[in-house]
PDB file of C-alpha atoms in Angstrom:
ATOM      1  CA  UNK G   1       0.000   0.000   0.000  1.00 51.00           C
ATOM      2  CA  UNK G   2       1.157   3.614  -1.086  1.00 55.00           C
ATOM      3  CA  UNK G   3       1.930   6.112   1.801  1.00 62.00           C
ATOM      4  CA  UNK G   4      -0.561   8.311   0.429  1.00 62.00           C
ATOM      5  CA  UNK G   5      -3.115   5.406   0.111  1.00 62.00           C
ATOM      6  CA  UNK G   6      -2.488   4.369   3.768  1.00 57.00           C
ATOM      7  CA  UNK G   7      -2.782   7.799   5.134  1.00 63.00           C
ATOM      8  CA  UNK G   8      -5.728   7.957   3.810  1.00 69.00           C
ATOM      9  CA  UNK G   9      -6.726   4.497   4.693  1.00 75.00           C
ATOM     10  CA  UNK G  10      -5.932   5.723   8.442  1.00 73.00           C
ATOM     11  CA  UNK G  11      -7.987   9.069   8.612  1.00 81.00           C
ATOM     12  CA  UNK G  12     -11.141   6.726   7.506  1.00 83.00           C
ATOM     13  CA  UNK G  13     -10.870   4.349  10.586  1.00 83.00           C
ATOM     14  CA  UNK G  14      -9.750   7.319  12.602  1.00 87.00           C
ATOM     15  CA  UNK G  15     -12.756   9.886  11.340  1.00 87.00           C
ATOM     16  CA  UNK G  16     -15.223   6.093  12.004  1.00 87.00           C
ATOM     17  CA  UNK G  17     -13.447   6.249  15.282  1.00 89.00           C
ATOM     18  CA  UNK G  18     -14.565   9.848  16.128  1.00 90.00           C
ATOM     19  CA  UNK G  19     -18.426   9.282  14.769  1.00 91.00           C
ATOM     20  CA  UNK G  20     -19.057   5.863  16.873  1.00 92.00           C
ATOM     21  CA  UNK G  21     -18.059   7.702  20.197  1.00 93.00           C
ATOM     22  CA  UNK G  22     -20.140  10.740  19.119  1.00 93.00           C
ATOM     23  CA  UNK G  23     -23.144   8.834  18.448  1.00 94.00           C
ATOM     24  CA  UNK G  24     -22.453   6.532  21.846  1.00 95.00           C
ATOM     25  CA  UNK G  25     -22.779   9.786  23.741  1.00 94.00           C
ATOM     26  CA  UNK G  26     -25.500  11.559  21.900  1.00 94.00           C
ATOM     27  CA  UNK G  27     -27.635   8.604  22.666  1.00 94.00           C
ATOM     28  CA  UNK G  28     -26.364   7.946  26.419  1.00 94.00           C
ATOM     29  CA  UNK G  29     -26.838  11.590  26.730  1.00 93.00           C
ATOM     30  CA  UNK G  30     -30.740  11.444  25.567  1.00 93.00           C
ATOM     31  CA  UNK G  31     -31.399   8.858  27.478  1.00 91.00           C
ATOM     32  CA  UNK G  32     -30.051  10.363  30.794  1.00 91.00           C
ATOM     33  CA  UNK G  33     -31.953  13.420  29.971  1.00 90.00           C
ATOM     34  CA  UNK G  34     -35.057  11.402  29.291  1.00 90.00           C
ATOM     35  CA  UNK G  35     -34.604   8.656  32.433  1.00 86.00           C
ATOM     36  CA  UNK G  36     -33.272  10.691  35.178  1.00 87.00           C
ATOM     37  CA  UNK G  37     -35.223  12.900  37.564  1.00 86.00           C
ATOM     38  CA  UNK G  38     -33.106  13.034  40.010  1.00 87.00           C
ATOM     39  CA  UNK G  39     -30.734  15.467  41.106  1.00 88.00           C
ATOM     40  CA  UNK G  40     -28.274  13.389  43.079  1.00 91.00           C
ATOM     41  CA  UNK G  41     -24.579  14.240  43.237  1.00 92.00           C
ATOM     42  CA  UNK G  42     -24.121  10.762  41.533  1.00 93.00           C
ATOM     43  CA  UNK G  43     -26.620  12.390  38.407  1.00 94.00           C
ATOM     44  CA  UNK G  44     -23.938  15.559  38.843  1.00 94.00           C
ATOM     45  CA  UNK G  45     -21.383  13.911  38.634  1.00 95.00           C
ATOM     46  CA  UNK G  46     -22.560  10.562  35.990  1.00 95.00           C
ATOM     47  CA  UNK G  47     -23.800  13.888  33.426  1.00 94.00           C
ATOM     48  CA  UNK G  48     -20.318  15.770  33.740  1.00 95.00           C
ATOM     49  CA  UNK G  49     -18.472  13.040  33.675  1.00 96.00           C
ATOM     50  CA  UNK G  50     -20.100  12.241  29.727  1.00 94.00           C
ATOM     51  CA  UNK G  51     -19.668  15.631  28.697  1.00 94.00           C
ATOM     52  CA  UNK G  52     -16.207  16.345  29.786  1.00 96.00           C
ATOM     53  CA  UNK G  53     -14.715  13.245  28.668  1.00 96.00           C
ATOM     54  CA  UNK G  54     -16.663  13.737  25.204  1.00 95.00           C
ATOM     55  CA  UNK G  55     -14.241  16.791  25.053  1.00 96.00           C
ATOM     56  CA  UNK G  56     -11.370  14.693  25.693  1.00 97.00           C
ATOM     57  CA  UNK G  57     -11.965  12.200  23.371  1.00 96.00           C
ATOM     58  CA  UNK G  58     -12.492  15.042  20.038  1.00 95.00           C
ATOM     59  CA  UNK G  59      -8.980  16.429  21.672  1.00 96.00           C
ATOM     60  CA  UNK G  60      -7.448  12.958  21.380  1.00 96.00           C
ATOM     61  CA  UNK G  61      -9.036  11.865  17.502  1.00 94.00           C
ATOM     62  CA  UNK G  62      -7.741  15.636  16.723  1.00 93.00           C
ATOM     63  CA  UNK G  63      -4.252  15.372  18.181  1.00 95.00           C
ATOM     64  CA  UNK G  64      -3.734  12.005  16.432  1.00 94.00           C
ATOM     65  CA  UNK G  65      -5.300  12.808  13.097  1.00 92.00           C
ATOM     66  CA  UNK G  66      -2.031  16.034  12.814  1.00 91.00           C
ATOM     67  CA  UNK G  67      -0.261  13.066  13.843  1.00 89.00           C
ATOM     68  CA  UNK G  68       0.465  14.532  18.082  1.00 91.00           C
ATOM     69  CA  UNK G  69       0.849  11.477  19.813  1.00 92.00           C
ATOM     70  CA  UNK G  70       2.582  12.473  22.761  1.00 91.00           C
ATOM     71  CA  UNK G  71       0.106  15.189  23.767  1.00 94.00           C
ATOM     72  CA  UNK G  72      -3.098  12.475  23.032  1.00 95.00           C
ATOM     73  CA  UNK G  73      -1.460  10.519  25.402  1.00 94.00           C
ATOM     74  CA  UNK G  74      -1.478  12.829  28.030  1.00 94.00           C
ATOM     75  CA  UNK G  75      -5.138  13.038  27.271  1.00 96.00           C
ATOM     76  CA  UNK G  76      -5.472   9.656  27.153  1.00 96.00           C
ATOM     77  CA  UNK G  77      -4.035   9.617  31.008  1.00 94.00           C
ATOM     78  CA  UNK G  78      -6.652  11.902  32.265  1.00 94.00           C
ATOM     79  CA  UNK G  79      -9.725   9.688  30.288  1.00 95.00           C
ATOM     80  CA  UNK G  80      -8.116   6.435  31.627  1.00 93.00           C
ATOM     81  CA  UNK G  81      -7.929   8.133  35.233  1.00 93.00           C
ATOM     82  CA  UNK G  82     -11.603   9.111  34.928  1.00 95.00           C
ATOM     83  CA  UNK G  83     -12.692   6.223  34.048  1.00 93.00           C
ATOM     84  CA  UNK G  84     -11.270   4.315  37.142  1.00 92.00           C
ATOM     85  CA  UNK G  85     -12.486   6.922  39.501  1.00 94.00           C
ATOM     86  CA  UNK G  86     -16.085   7.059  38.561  1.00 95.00           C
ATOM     87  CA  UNK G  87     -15.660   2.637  38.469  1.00 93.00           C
ATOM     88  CA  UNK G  88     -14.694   2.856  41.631  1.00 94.00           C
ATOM     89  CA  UNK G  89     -17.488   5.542  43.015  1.00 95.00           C
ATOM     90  CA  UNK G  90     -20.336   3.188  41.439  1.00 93.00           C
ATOM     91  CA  UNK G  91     -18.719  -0.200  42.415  1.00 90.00           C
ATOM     92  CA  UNK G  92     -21.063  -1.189  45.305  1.00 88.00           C
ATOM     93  CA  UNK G  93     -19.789  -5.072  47.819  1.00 82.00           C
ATOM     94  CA  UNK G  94     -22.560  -6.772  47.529  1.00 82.00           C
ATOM     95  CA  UNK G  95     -23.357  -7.307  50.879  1.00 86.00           C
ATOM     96  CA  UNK G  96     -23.783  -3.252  50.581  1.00 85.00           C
ATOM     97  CA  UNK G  97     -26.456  -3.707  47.574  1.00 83.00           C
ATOM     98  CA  UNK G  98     -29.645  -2.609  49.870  1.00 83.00           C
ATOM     99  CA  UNK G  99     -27.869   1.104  50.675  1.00 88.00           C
ATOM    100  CA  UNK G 100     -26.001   1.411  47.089  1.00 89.00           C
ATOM    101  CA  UNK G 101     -26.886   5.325  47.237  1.00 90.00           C
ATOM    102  CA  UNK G 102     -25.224   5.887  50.944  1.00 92.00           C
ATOM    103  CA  UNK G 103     -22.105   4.029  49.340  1.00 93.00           C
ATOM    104  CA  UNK G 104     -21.937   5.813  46.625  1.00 94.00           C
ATOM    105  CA  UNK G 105     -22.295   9.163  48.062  1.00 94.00           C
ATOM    106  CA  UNK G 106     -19.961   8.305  50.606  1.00 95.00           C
ATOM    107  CA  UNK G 107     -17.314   7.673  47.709  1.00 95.00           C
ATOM    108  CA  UNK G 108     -18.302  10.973  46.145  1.00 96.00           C
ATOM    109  CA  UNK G 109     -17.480  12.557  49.383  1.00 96.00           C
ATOM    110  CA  UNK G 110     -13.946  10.842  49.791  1.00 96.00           C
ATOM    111  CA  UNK G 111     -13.111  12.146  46.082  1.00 96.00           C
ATOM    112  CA  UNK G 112     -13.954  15.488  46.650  1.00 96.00           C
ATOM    113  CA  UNK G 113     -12.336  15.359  50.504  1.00 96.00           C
ATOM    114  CA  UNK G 114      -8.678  14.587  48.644  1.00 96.00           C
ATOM    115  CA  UNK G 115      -9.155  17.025  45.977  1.00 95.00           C
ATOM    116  CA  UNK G 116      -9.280  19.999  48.594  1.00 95.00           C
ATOM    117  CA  UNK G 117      -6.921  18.233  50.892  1.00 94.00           C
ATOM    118  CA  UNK G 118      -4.410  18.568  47.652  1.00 94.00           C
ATOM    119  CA  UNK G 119      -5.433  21.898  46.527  1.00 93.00           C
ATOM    120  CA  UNK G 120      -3.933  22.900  50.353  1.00 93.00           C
ATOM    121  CA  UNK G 121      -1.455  21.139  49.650  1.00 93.00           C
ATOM    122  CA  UNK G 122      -0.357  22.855  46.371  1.00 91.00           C
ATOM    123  CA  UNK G 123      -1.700  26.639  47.700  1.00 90.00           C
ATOM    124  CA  UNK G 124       0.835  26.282  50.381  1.00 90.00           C
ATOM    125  CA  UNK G 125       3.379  25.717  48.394  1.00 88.00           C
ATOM    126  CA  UNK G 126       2.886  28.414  46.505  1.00 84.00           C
ATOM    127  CA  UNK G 127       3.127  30.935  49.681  1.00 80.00           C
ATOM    128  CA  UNK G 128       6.948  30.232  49.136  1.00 81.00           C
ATOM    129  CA  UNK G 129       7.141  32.063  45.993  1.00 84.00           C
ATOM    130  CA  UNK G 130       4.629  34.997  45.301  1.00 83.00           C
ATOM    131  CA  UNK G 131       4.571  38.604  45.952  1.00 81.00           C
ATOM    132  CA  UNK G 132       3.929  39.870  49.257  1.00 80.00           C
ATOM    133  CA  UNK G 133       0.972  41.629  48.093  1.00 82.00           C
ATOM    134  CA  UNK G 134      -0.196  38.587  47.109  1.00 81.00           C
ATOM    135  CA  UNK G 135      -0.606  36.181  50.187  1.00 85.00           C
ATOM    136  CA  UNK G 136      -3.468  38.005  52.351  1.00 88.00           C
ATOM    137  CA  UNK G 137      -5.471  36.637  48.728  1.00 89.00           C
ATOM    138  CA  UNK G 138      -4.127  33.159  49.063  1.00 89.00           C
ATOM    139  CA  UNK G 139      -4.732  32.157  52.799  1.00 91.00           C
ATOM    140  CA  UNK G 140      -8.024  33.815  52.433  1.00 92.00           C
ATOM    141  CA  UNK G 141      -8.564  30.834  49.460  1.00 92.00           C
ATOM    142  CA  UNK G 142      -6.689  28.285  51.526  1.00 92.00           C
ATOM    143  CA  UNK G 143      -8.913  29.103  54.460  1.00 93.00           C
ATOM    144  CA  UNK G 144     -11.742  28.703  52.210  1.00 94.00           C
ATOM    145  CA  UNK G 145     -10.551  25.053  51.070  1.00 92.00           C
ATOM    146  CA  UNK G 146      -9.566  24.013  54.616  1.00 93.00           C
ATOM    147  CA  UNK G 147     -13.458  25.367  55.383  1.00 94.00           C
ATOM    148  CA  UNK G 148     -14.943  22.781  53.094  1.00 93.00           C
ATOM    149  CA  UNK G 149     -12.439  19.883  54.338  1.00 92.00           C
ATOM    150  CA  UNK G 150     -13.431  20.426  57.589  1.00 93.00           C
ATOM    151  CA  UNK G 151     -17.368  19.784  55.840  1.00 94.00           C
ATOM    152  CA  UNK G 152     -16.716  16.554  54.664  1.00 92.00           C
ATOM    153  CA  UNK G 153     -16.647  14.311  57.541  1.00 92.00           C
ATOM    154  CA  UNK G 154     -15.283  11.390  55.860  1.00 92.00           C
ATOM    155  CA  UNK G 155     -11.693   9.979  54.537  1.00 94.00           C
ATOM    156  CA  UNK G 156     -10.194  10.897  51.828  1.00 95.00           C
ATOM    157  CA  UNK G 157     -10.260   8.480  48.434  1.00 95.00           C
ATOM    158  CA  UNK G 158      -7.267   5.893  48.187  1.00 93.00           C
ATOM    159  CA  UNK G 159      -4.374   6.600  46.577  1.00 91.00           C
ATOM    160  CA  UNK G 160      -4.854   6.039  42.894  1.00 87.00           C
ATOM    161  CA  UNK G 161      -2.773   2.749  42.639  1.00 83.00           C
ATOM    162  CA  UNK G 162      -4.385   1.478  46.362  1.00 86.00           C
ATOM    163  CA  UNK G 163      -7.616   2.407  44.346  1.00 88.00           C
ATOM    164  CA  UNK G 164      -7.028   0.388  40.874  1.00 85.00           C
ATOM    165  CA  UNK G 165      -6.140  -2.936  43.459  1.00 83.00           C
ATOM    166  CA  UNK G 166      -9.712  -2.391  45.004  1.00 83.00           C
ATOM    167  CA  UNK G 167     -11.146  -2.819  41.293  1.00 84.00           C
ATOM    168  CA  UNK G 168     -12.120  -6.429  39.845  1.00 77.00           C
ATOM    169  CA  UNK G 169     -10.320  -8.615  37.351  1.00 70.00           C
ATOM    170  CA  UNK G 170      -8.352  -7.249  34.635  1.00 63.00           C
ATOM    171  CA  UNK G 171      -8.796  -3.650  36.236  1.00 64.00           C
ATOM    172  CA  UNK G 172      -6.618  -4.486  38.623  1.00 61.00           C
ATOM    173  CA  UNK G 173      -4.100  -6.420  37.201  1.00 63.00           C
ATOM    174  CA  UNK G 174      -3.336  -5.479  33.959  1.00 69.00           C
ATOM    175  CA  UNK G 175      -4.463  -1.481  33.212  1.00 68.00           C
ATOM    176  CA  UNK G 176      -2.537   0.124  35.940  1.00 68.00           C
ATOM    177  CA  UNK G 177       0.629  -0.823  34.244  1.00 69.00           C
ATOM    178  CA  UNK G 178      -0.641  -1.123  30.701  1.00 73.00           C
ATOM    179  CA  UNK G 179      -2.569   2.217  30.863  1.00 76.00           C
ATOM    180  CA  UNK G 180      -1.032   4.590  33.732  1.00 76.00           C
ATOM    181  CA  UNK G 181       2.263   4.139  33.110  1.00 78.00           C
ATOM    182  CA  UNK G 182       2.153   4.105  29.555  1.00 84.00           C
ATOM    183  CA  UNK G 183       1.458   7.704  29.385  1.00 89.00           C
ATOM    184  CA  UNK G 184       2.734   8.727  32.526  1.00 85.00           C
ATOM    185  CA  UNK G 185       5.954   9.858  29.899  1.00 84.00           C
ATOM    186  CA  UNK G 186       3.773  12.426  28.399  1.00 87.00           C
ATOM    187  CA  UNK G 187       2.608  13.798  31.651  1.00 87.00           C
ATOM    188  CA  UNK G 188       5.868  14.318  33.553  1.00 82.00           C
ATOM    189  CA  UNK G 189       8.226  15.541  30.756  1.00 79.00           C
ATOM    190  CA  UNK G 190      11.751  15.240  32.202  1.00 76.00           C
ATOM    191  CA  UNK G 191      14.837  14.281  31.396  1.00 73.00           C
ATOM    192  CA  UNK G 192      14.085  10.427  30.725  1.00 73.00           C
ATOM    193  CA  UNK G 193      10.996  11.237  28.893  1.00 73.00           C
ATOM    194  CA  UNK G 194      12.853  14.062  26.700  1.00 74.00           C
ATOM    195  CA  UNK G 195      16.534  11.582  27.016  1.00 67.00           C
ATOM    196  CA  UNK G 196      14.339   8.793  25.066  1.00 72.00           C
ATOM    197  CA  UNK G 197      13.578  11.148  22.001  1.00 68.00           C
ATOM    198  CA  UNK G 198      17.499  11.191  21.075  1.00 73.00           C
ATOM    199  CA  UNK G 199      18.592   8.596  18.974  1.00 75.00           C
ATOM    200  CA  UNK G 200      22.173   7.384  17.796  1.00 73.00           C
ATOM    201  CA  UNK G 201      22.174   6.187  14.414  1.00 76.00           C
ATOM    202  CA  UNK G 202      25.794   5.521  13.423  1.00 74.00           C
ATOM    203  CA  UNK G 203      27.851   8.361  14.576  1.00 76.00           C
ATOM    204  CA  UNK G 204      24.680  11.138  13.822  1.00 78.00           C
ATOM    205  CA  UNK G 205      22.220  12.244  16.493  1.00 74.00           C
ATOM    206  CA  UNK G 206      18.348  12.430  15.909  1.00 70.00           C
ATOM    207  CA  UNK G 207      15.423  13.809  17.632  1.00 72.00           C
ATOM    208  CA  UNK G 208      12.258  12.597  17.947  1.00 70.00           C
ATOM    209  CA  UNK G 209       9.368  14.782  18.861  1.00 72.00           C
ATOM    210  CA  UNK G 210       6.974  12.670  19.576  1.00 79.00           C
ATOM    211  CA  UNK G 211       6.095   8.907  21.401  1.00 79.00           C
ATOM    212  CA  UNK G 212       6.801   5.687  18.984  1.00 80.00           C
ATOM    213  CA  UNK G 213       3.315   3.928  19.519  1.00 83.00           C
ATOM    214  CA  UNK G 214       1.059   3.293  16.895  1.00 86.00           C
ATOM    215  CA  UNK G 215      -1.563   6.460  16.609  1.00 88.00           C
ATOM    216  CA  UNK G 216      -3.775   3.587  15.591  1.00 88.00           C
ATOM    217  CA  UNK G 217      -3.704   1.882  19.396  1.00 89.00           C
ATOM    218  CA  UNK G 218      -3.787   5.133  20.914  1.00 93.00           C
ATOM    219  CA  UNK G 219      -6.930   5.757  18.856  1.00 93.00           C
ATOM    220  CA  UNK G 220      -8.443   2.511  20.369  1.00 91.00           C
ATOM    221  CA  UNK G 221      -7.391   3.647  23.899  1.00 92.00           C
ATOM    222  CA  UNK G 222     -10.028   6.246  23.479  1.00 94.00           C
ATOM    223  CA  UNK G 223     -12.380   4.134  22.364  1.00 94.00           C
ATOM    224  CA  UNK G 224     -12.105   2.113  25.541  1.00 92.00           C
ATOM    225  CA  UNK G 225     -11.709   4.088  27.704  1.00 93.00           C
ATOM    226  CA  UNK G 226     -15.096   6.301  26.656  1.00 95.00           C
ATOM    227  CA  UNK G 227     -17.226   3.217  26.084  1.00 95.00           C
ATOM    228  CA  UNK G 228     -15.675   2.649  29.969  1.00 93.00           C
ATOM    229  CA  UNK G 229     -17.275   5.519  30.782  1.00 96.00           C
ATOM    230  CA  UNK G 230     -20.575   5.817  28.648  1.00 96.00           C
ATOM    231  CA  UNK G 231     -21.299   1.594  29.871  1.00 95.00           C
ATOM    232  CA  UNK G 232     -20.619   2.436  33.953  1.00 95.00           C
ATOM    233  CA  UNK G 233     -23.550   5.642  33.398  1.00 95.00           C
ATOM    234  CA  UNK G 234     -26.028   3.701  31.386  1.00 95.00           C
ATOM    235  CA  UNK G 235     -25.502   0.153  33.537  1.00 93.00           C
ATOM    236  CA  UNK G 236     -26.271   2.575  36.842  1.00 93.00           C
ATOM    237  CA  UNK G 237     -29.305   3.788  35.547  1.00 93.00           C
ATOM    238  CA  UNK G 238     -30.461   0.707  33.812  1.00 92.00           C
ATOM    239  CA  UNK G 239     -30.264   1.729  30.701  1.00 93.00           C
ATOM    240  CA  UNK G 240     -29.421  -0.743  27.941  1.00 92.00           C
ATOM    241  CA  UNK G 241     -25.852  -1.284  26.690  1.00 94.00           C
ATOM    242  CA  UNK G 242     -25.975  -4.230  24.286  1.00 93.00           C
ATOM    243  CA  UNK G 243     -26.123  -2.504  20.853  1.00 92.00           C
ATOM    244  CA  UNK G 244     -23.329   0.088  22.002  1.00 93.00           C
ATOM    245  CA  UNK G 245     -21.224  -3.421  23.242  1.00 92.00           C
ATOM    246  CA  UNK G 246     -21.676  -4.850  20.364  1.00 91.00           C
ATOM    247  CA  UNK G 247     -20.208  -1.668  18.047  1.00 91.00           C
ATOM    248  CA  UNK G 248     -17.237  -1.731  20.158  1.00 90.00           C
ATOM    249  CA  UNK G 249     -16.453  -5.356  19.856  1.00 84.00           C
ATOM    250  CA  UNK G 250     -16.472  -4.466  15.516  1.00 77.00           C
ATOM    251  CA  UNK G 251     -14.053  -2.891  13.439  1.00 58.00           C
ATOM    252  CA  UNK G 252     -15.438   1.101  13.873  1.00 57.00           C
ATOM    253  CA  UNK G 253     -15.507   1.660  10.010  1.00 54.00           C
ATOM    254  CA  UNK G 254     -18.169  -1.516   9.469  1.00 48.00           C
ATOM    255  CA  UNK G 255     -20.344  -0.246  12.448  1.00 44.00           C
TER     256      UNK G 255
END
């Protein structure tokens, strides 16, 4: 096959790519606004959760299709994180079935209980290094964070890697390595990430800008990890998943 021809060949699955998760989240989307009446923090955070990572995912198809792979693979990290976190808030032990809403909430509660406890963290830091004009502002915004910790009377979420062993199956076993670390290069650029573009070929030096996997796996990443997503929404509210399982489990282009 001609360069030309498979470049070509390549925006077509990508462009089928982008199309089946736009139509699985126009129609999870219609069907949350038709089904749900509620207005839980889980229904806050299930609806945000499918339009943000919609986002992500026409970031990703776009960075790959001008051929970016290191910066959809940052992307890809924050989907894949998402992902696990809202798994983890709707995962309910069975024996905890009967009061799946107090669980849930609970877990909703831990997640936002570490994200002030780490906004702290960070606003302190930066106390070291601003104007003096500038810190009555910031305790007055650390005050407010430590205000809404003090709110949440629960623990904070687990670590993320504590969190992916609390997952079932392959979950646990096989994405943390496969998935987190895989893009944890684009992330944290430093000097092993930017060391790795340099290459010796004979006695010249090249540079390579951007990561060596295939844009076509990356491209399936966020596939996955958006059906992920779109499947854990409509399986909490009963909705049904089979035709949108069954286009995932087919070549995009033939869906």
């Amino acid at each position: 096959m001609s360069t030309e021809k498979a470049k070509s060949s390549w925006q077509e699955a990508l462009r089928c790519r982008e199309e089946l998760i736009k139509k699985w989240i126009n129609n999870t989307i219609s069907l949350f606004e038709s089904e749900v009446k509620t207005n839980k923090s889980i229904d806050h955070l299930c609806v945000t959760s499918l339009t943000v990572s919609s986002k992500y995912c026409e970031a990703i198809i776009r960075s790959l299709a001008v051929g970016c792979r290191m910066p959809a693979k940052a992307l890809l990290r924050v989907l894949f994180e998402l992902s696990v976190k809202l798994l983890w808030c709707l995962m309910i032990p069975e024996e905890r079935k009967l009061v799946a809403d107090n669980v849930i909430e609970e877990k909703i509660k831990r997640w936002a209980k570490s994200t002030v406890t780490q906004d702290i963290r960070i606003l302190r830091r930066f106390k070291e290094c601003i104007a003096d004009n500038g810190v009555s502002e910031l305790e007055n915004r650390i005050k407010k964070f430590e205000d809404i910790g003090k709110s949440l009377d629960c623990n904070q979420m687990p670590k993320f890697a504590k969190l992916v062993k609390e997952l079932p199956g392959s979950w646990s076993k096989e994405l943390y390595t496969q998935c987190y670390l895989q893009f944890n290069n684009a992330v944290h650029l430093d000097v092993t990430s930017l060391g790795g573009r340099v290459k010796e070929i004979g006695n010249k030096l090249f540079v390579d800008s951007d990561s060596e996997e295939k844009s076509q796996d990356l491209a399936q990443y966020c596939v996955t990890f958006e059906h992920t997503i779109l499947y854990l929404v409509r399986t909490h509210y009963n909705c049904d998943t089979k035709e949108m399982d069954k286009q995932f489990r087919i070549e995009p282009c033939h869906v």
